Amino acid sequence: MKSLLSNAILALAGVGLWVLPLAAQDAAAPKAVVSETILDLGIVPKGDQAKFEFVVRNEGTAELEITEVRPACGCTVAQFESRIPPGGSGKITAVLDTTNLYGANSKTLTVFTNDPANATMVLTVKSDVKPYLAASPGYARFNTVQLEHEGTITQNLWAEDGNDFKVVSAEAPYPFMRTSFREATEEEKIEKGKGRQWLVDITLASDAPVGALTKHLVITTDHPKQKWVKIPVSGFVRPVVAVTPPQVNFRSVDLNEPKSTHLLFKNFATELVHVTGVESNMENLTATVVPVEEGRSYRVSLEMGPTSKKGPFSGKLTIATDSKKVPSVEVEISGAVI
């Protein structure tokens, strides 16, 4: 009897051993595999948009999904195949922007998948960024006041590897900038430059709009290894005069408690600019001007009078100056009397 019971237990145990592998086989899952997780691009000319790709294989038994590819600074993912069938493969294609890189670099891409055993993968691309073409100063920074004068910054360009080359074109980043280029004379060449040198001028117009400069001058050449050079253009065009804040909102005005506020008029021009008067098209608005620094800055105080009618109001304040460039500045006024 004991022998029969033992045999029965062994038989059931055997069945259990067969059931477990079969259940495991039924649990299909994807498996993401990248043979080369580190890609070395070697020497890349500075300014190039170096394209590269990684191949992802699905060695699992279910469809592999790539849900996101997150690049580190300097890489821009162009595209990736989001679904890869079992036994198949897909590509992750990206671009390395070398505009602001120099020397040995290592950038990463983080890949997110539905592989339960490998939900995130880190791929690395290495490069050695070298400029075959060099520029001095290598940047163009403008800090100027609108309507004062034009400003020109010159770049000396040469080939570090000794190759002869020509400048083909120089593309300004803004419509209010213009460029010109020519071969440098012996007197115009700089000492650290090598061989043939070129001069590229970028000129900012005097009537350039107020605001920040944040783009690049693109110089195209016929150099066999580096076709173009990007020169960062930065700086700021200031207004001749500015009023802060540029609009005034009194919001809620209680007639029992007259409300006041202040403006700051500031002159950025080389010459002095004086405030000669202040006018408003609002009857109950009082404006007074106090010099902070004569010809440079003024404080304008505004106060709503006690006879204002209830309800919303709006109007304009005009600050007159002795400047031919900016004879007056208008400030919008708004709010409501409660």
Tab-separated table of C-alpha atoms in Angstrom:
chain	number	residue	atom	x	y	z
A	1	MET	CA	0.000	0.000	0.000
A	2	LYS	CA	2.816	2.393	0.880
A	3	SER	CA	4.512	1.532	-2.406
A	4	LEU	CA	1.367	2.416	-4.394
A	5	LEU	CA	1.021	5.748	-2.514
A	6	SER	CA	4.647	6.637	-3.157
A	7	ASN	CA	4.269	5.893	-6.853
A	8	ALA	CA	1.181	8.115	-7.032
A	9	ILE	CA	2.997	11.033	-5.376
A	10	LEU	CA	5.942	10.661	-7.749
A	11	ALA	CA	3.576	10.615	-10.706
A	12	LEU	CA	1.831	13.825	-9.575
A	13	ALA	CA	5.209	15.489	-8.973
A	14	GLY	CA	6.238	14.593	-12.492
A	15	VAL	CA	3.088	16.176	-13.871
A	16	GLY	CA	3.873	19.332	-11.889
A	17	LEU	CA	7.377	19.469	-13.337
A	18	TRP	CA	5.947	19.335	-16.857
A	19	VAL	CA	3.253	21.950	-16.166
A	20	LEU	CA	5.691	24.642	-14.959
A	21	PRO	CA	7.826	24.769	-18.127
A	22	LEU	CA	4.691	24.810	-20.316
A	23	ALA	CA	3.272	27.752	-18.311
A	24	ALA	CA	6.572	29.597	-18.592
A	25	GLN	CA	6.568	29.048	-22.359
A	26	ASP	CA	3.088	30.598	-22.624
A	27	ALA	CA	4.242	33.882	-20.982
A	28	ALA	CA	5.482	35.593	-24.147
A	29	ALA	CA	7.653	38.675	-23.651
A	30	PRO	CA	9.760	40.997	-25.821
A	31	LYS	CA	13.530	41.164	-25.446
A	32	ALA	CA	15.403	44.308	-26.531
A	33	VAL	CA	18.992	43.742	-27.626
A	34	VAL	CA	21.510	46.274	-28.959
A	35	SER	CA	24.813	44.729	-30.016
A	36	GLU	CA	26.752	47.994	-29.876
A	37	THR	CA	25.574	50.297	-27.103
A	38	ILE	CA	28.572	52.603	-27.617
A	39	LEU	CA	29.098	54.180	-31.041
A	40	ASP	CA	32.288	56.105	-31.850
A	41	LEU	CA	31.929	58.594	-34.708
A	42	GLY	CA	35.640	59.439	-34.678
A	43	ILE	CA	36.673	62.911	-35.837
A	44	VAL	CA	33.706	65.145	-36.702
A	45	PRO	CA	34.188	68.637	-38.185
A	46	LYS	CA	32.936	71.347	-35.825
A	47	GLY	CA	29.561	72.641	-36.954
A	48	ASP	CA	28.516	69.378	-38.598
A	49	GLN	CA	25.145	67.761	-38.020
A	50	ALA	CA	26.499	64.210	-37.683
A	51	LYS	CA	23.842	61.580	-38.352
A	52	PHE	CA	24.108	58.180	-36.660
A	53	GLU	CA	21.954	55.159	-35.849
A	54	PHE	CA	21.614	52.252	-33.436
A	55	VAL	CA	19.999	48.921	-34.396
A	56	VAL	CA	17.622	47.351	-31.846
A	57	ARG	CA	16.747	43.652	-32.204
A	58	ASN	CA	13.769	41.914	-30.649
A	59	GLU	CA	14.937	38.483	-29.536
A	60	GLY	CA	11.774	37.867	-27.524
A	61	THR	CA	8.476	36.152	-28.306
A	62	ALA	CA	6.198	39.227	-28.173
A	63	GLU	CA	6.165	42.569	-29.978
A	64	LEU	CA	8.746	45.055	-28.679
A	65	GLU	CA	7.514	48.619	-28.181
A	66	ILE	CA	9.886	51.595	-27.999
A	67	THR	CA	7.829	54.237	-26.212
A	68	GLU	CA	10.382	57.070	-26.012
A	69	VAL	CA	13.949	57.974	-26.889
A	70	ARG	CA	15.246	60.763	-24.669
A	71	PRO	CA	18.420	62.483	-25.925
A	72	ALA	CA	20.989	64.250	-23.800
A	73	CYS	CA	22.005	67.819	-24.636
A	74	GLY	CA	23.502	68.051	-28.126
A	75	CYS	CA	21.540	65.201	-29.706
A	76	THR	CA	18.282	65.505	-31.579
A	77	VAL	CA	16.357	62.303	-32.259
A	78	ALA	CA	15.212	62.277	-35.849
A	79	GLN	CA	13.107	59.105	-35.734
A	80	PHE	CA	12.787	55.602	-34.292
A	81	GLU	CA	10.717	52.502	-35.058
A	82	SER	CA	8.233	52.177	-32.214
A	83	ARG	CA	7.117	48.568	-32.867
A	84	ILE	CA	9.426	45.659	-33.634
A	85	PRO	CA	8.025	42.126	-34.134
A	86	PRO	CA	9.668	39.038	-32.596
A	87	GLY	CA	12.829	38.233	-34.541
A	88	GLY	CA	12.815	41.628	-36.196
A	89	SER	CA	14.960	44.728	-35.828
A	90	GLY	CA	14.480	48.491	-35.927
A	91	LYS	CA	16.620	51.612	-36.095
A	92	ILE	CA	17.009	54.617	-33.835
A	93	THR	CA	18.308	57.486	-35.957
A	94	ALA	CA	19.640	60.665	-34.365
A	95	VAL	CA	21.723	63.735	-35.141
A	96	LEU	CA	24.631	65.130	-33.138
A	97	ASP	CA	24.789	68.926	-33.369
A	98	THR	CA	28.468	69.877	-32.988
A	99	THR	CA	27.957	73.650	-33.160
A	100	ASN	CA	28.826	74.148	-29.494
A	101	LEU	CA	31.069	71.110	-29.038
A	102	TYR	CA	34.839	70.881	-29.062
A	103	GLY	CA	37.262	68.000	-28.537
A	104	ALA	CA	36.286	64.605	-27.102
A	105	ASN	CA	32.593	64.299	-26.307
A	106	SER	CA	30.251	61.617	-25.038
A	107	LYS	CA	26.457	61.970	-25.382
A	108	THR	CA	23.714	59.544	-24.384
A	109	LEU	CA	20.282	58.446	-25.537
A	110	THR	CA	17.944	56.809	-23.031
A	111	VAL	CA	15.584	54.307	-24.690
A	112	PHE	CA	12.346	53.299	-22.953
A	113	THR	CA	10.765	49.939	-23.921
A	114	ASN	CA	8.143	47.429	-22.817
A	115	ASP	CA	10.807	44.766	-22.222
A	116	PRO	CA	10.158	43.758	-18.579
A	117	ALA	CA	13.799	42.782	-18.114
A	118	ASN	CA	15.244	45.841	-19.871
A	119	ALA	CA	12.766	48.710	-19.574
A	120	THR	CA	15.448	51.382	-20.100
A	121	MET	CA	18.621	51.232	-22.144
A	122	VAL	CA	21.365	53.850	-22.284
A	123	LEU	CA	23.093	54.237	-25.633
A	124	THR	CA	26.254	56.326	-25.983
A	125	VAL	CA	27.695	58.175	-28.962
A	126	LYS	CA	31.272	59.437	-28.812
A	127	SER	CA	32.965	61.973	-31.042
A	128	ASP	CA	36.108	64.037	-31.370
A	129	VAL	CA	35.015	67.433	-32.645
A	130	LYS	CA	37.740	69.323	-34.466
A	131	PRO	CA	37.452	72.530	-36.441
A	132	TYR	CA	39.232	72.242	-39.780
A	133	LEU	CA	38.283	75.903	-40.105
A	134	ALA	CA	38.924	78.382	-37.307
A	135	ALA	CA	37.552	81.887	-36.766
A	136	SER	CA	38.680	84.786	-34.609
A	137	PRO	CA	37.074	86.073	-32.461
A	138	GLY	CA	34.634	83.218	-33.239
A	139	TYR	CA	31.570	85.090	-32.004
A	140	ALA	CA	29.731	88.361	-32.687
A	141	ARG	CA	28.264	90.139	-29.676
A	142	PHE	CA	26.357	93.380	-30.203
A	143	ASN	CA	25.272	95.709	-27.397
A	144	THR	CA	23.796	98.806	-28.980
A	145	VAL	CA	21.033	101.381	-28.784
A	146	GLN	CA	18.459	101.608	-31.549
A	147	LEU	CA	18.879	104.481	-34.059
A	148	GLU	CA	22.383	105.364	-32.861
A	149	HIS	CA	24.792	103.895	-35.415
A	150	GLU	CA	25.579	100.736	-37.344
A	151	GLY	CA	27.875	98.185	-35.776
A	152	THR	CA	30.251	95.844	-37.645
A	153	ILE	CA	32.149	92.841	-36.261
A	154	THR	CA	34.800	91.159	-38.416
A	155	GLN	CA	35.764	87.482	-38.359
A	156	ASN	CA	39.182	86.243	-39.525
A	157	LEU	CA	38.785	82.758	-41.012
A	158	TRP	CA	41.536	80.242	-41.835
A	159	ALA	CA	42.094	76.484	-42.282
A	160	GLU	CA	43.791	74.735	-39.367
A	161	ASP	CA	44.828	71.801	-41.575
A	162	GLY	CA	46.559	74.020	-44.137
A	163	ASN	CA	44.099	73.305	-46.963
A	164	ASP	CA	43.475	76.141	-49.367
A	165	PHE	CA	39.851	77.266	-49.427
A	166	LYS	CA	37.471	80.043	-50.386
A	167	VAL	CA	34.492	81.607	-48.649
A	168	VAL	CA	31.497	80.998	-50.890
A	169	SER	CA	28.812	82.851	-48.946
A	170	ALA	CA	27.966	84.384	-45.574
A	171	GLU	CA	24.317	84.197	-44.514
A	172	ALA	CA	23.112	86.776	-41.969
A	173	PRO	CA	20.697	85.403	-39.335
A	174	TYR	CA	18.394	88.469	-39.382
A	175	PRO	CA	16.949	90.689	-42.144
A	176	PHE	CA	18.343	93.764	-40.358
A	177	MET	CA	21.901	92.412	-40.651
A	178	ARG	CA	24.092	92.288	-43.741
A	179	THR	CA	27.345	90.499	-44.511
A	180	SER	CA	30.325	90.825	-46.813
A	181	PHE	CA	33.549	88.861	-47.245
A	182	ARG	CA	36.922	89.162	-48.947
A	183	GLU	CA	40.374	87.612	-48.842
A	184	ALA	CA	42.568	89.194	-46.187
A	185	THR	CA	45.619	91.155	-47.247
A	186	GLU	CA	48.986	90.447	-45.648
A	187	GLU	CA	48.450	93.449	-43.361
A	188	GLU	CA	44.980	92.197	-42.327
A	189	LYS	CA	46.058	88.668	-41.447
A	190	ILE	CA	46.330	87.772	-37.756
A	191	GLU	CA	49.384	86.031	-36.337
A	192	LYS	CA	47.659	82.905	-35.036
A	193	GLY	CA	45.937	82.291	-38.366
A	194	LYS	CA	47.417	79.843	-40.855
A	195	GLY	CA	47.921	80.224	-44.595
A	196	ARG	CA	45.226	81.963	-46.580
A	197	GLN	CA	42.818	84.012	-44.493
A	198	TRP	CA	39.393	85.478	-45.183
A	199	LEU	CA	37.589	88.390	-43.572
A	200	VAL	CA	33.835	88.154	-42.990
A	201	ASP	CA	31.985	91.293	-41.831
A	202	ILE	CA	28.581	91.196	-40.171
A	203	THR	CA	26.850	94.559	-39.777
A	204	LEU	CA	23.892	95.376	-37.553
A	205	ALA	CA	21.623	98.116	-38.967
A	206	SER	CA	21.001	101.196	-36.824
A	207	ASP	CA	17.221	100.680	-37.070
A	208	ALA	CA	17.330	97.049	-35.893
A	209	PRO	CA	14.297	96.240	-33.736
A	210	VAL	CA	14.605	96.254	-29.957
A	211	GLY	CA	15.274	92.802	-28.506
A	212	ALA	CA	17.760	89.997	-27.945
A	213	LEU	CA	20.053	88.523	-30.620
A	214	THR	CA	20.336	84.735	-30.329
A	215	LYS	CA	21.070	83.189	-33.745
A	216	HIS	CA	24.096	82.208	-35.885
A	217	LEU	CA	25.963	83.634	-38.861
A	218	VAL	CA	26.529	80.769	-41.341
A	219	ILE	CA	29.695	80.947	-43.458
A	220	THR	CA	29.812	78.483	-46.368
A	221	THR	CA	33.193	77.473	-47.837
A	222	ASP	CA	34.655	75.085	-50.421
A	223	HIS	CA	36.981	73.458	-47.850
A	224	PRO	CA	37.132	69.693	-48.628
A	225	LYS	CA	36.465	68.640	-45.022
A	226	GLN	CA	34.338	71.429	-43.551
A	227	LYS	CA	31.835	73.194	-45.754
A	228	TRP	CA	30.501	75.710	-43.288
A	229	VAL	CA	31.172	77.510	-40.023
A	230	LYS	CA	28.579	78.781	-37.551
A	231	ILE	CA	29.387	82.002	-35.696
A	232	PRO	CA	27.084	82.691	-32.705
A	233	VAL	CA	25.475	86.131	-32.827
A	234	SER	CA	24.361	87.457	-29.440
A	235	GLY	CA	23.646	90.677	-27.596
A	236	PHE	CA	20.770	93.104	-27.237
A	237	VAL	CA	19.376	96.123	-29.064
A	238	ARG	CA	18.139	98.617	-26.470
A	239	PRO	CA	15.491	101.264	-27.131
A	240	VAL	CA	16.450	104.947	-27.144
A	241	VAL	CA	14.151	105.446	-24.163
A	242	ALA	CA	11.980	103.073	-22.174
A	243	VAL	CA	9.171	103.453	-19.661
A	244	THR	CA	8.698	100.850	-16.925
A	245	PRO	CA	6.089	99.472	-16.653
A	246	PRO	CA	5.010	100.017	-20.286
A	247	GLN	CA	1.294	99.886	-19.272
A	248	VAL	CA	-0.443	100.895	-16.049
A	249	ASN	CA	-3.440	99.045	-14.620
A	250	PHE	CA	-4.831	100.640	-11.465
A	251	ARG	CA	-7.177	97.665	-11.117
A	252	SER	CA	-9.723	98.660	-8.425
A	253	VAL	CA	-9.794	102.310	-7.319
A	254	ASP	CA	-11.700	103.253	-4.139
A	255	LEU	CA	-12.662	106.954	-4.239
A	256	ASN	CA	-12.319	107.127	-0.455
A	257	GLU	CA	-8.679	106.081	-0.787
A	258	PRO	CA	-7.103	107.699	-3.875
A	259	LYS	CA	-4.744	105.309	-5.601
A	260	SER	CA	-1.290	106.218	-6.944
A	261	THR	CA	1.519	104.509	-8.834
A	262	HIS	CA	4.862	105.364	-10.390
A	263	LEU	CA	6.624	105.019	-13.745
A	264	LEU	CA	10.360	105.120	-14.477
A	265	PHE	CA	11.450	106.864	-17.688
A	266	LYS	CA	14.999	105.837	-18.675
A	267	ASN	CA	17.257	107.087	-21.469
A	268	PHE	CA	19.721	104.591	-23.033
A	269	ALA	CA	20.998	106.875	-25.806
A	270	THR	CA	24.489	108.369	-25.873
A	271	GLU	CA	23.084	111.896	-25.806
A	272	LEU	CA	20.960	113.333	-23.004
A	273	VAL	CA	17.170	113.148	-23.371
A	274	HIS	CA	15.021	115.429	-21.212
A	275	VAL	CA	11.358	114.973	-20.345
A	276	THR	CA	9.681	118.252	-21.377
A	277	GLY	CA	6.103	117.538	-20.337
A	278	VAL	CA	3.410	114.998	-19.457
A	279	GLU	CA	-0.165	115.005	-20.761
A	280	SER	CA	-3.143	112.688	-20.324
A	281	ASN	CA	-6.511	112.357	-22.062
A	282	MET	CA	-8.047	111.422	-18.691
A	283	GLU	CA	-9.509	114.329	-16.694
A	284	ASN	CA	-9.061	112.773	-13.269
A	285	LEU	CA	-5.480	111.565	-13.695
A	286	THR	CA	-2.746	113.716	-12.163
A	287	ALA	CA	0.844	113.220	-13.366
A	288	THR	CA	4.001	114.763	-11.930
A	289	VAL	CA	7.596	114.363	-13.103
A	290	VAL	CA	10.643	114.314	-10.826
A	291	PRO	CA	14.192	113.999	-12.266
A	292	VAL	CA	16.205	111.118	-10.841
A	293	GLU	CA	19.234	111.954	-13.014
A	294	GLU	CA	18.674	114.893	-15.335
A	295	GLY	CA	18.706	113.789	-18.964
A	296	ARG	CA	18.990	110.104	-17.982
A	297	SER	CA	16.055	109.025	-15.832
A	298	TYR	CA	12.818	110.476	-14.475
A	299	ARG	CA	10.152	109.333	-12.052
A	300	VAL	CA	6.551	109.918	-13.177
A	301	SER	CA	3.945	109.743	-10.374
A	302	LEU	CA	0.298	109.066	-11.282
A	303	GLU	CA	-2.769	109.498	-9.069
A	304	MET	CA	-6.479	109.030	-9.741
A	305	GLY	CA	-8.584	111.983	-8.459
A	306	PRO	CA	-11.560	111.701	-6.078
A	307	THR	CA	-14.110	112.897	-8.683
A	308	SER	CA	-13.712	109.903	-10.978
A	309	LYS	CA	-16.909	108.230	-12.133
A	310	LYS	CA	-17.603	104.675	-11.076
A	311	GLY	CA	-16.931	101.907	-13.575
A	312	PRO	CA	-14.041	100.886	-15.854
A	313	PHE	CA	-11.765	103.509	-17.373
A	314	SER	CA	-8.971	103.645	-19.941
A	315	GLY	CA	-6.817	106.297	-21.519
A	316	LYS	CA	-3.297	107.332	-22.472
A	317	LEU	CA	-0.470	109.203	-20.861
A	318	THR	CA	1.929	110.996	-23.252
A	319	ILE	CA	5.466	111.741	-22.058
A	320	ALA	CA	7.072	114.412	-24.271
A	321	THR	CA	10.871	114.630	-24.761
A	322	ASP	CA	13.403	116.838	-26.529
A	323	SER	CA	14.715	113.862	-28.540
A	324	LYS	CA	14.381	113.979	-32.328
A	325	LYS	CA	14.576	110.183	-32.377
A	326	VAL	CA	11.725	109.648	-29.893
A	327	PRO	CA	9.727	112.876	-29.427
A	328	SER	CA	7.163	111.184	-27.183
A	329	VAL	CA	6.257	107.932	-25.460
A	330	GLU	CA	2.681	106.780	-24.848
A	331	VAL	CA	1.590	104.693	-21.863
A	332	GLU	CA	-1.810	102.986	-21.734
A	333	ILE	CA	-3.795	103.518	-18.507
A	334	SER	CA	-6.661	101.265	-17.343
A	335	GLY	CA	-8.571	100.199	-14.259
A	336	ALA	CA	-11.982	100.512	-12.607
A	337	VAL	CA	-13.501	102.853	-10.000
A	338	ILE	CA	-15.523	100.937	-7.388
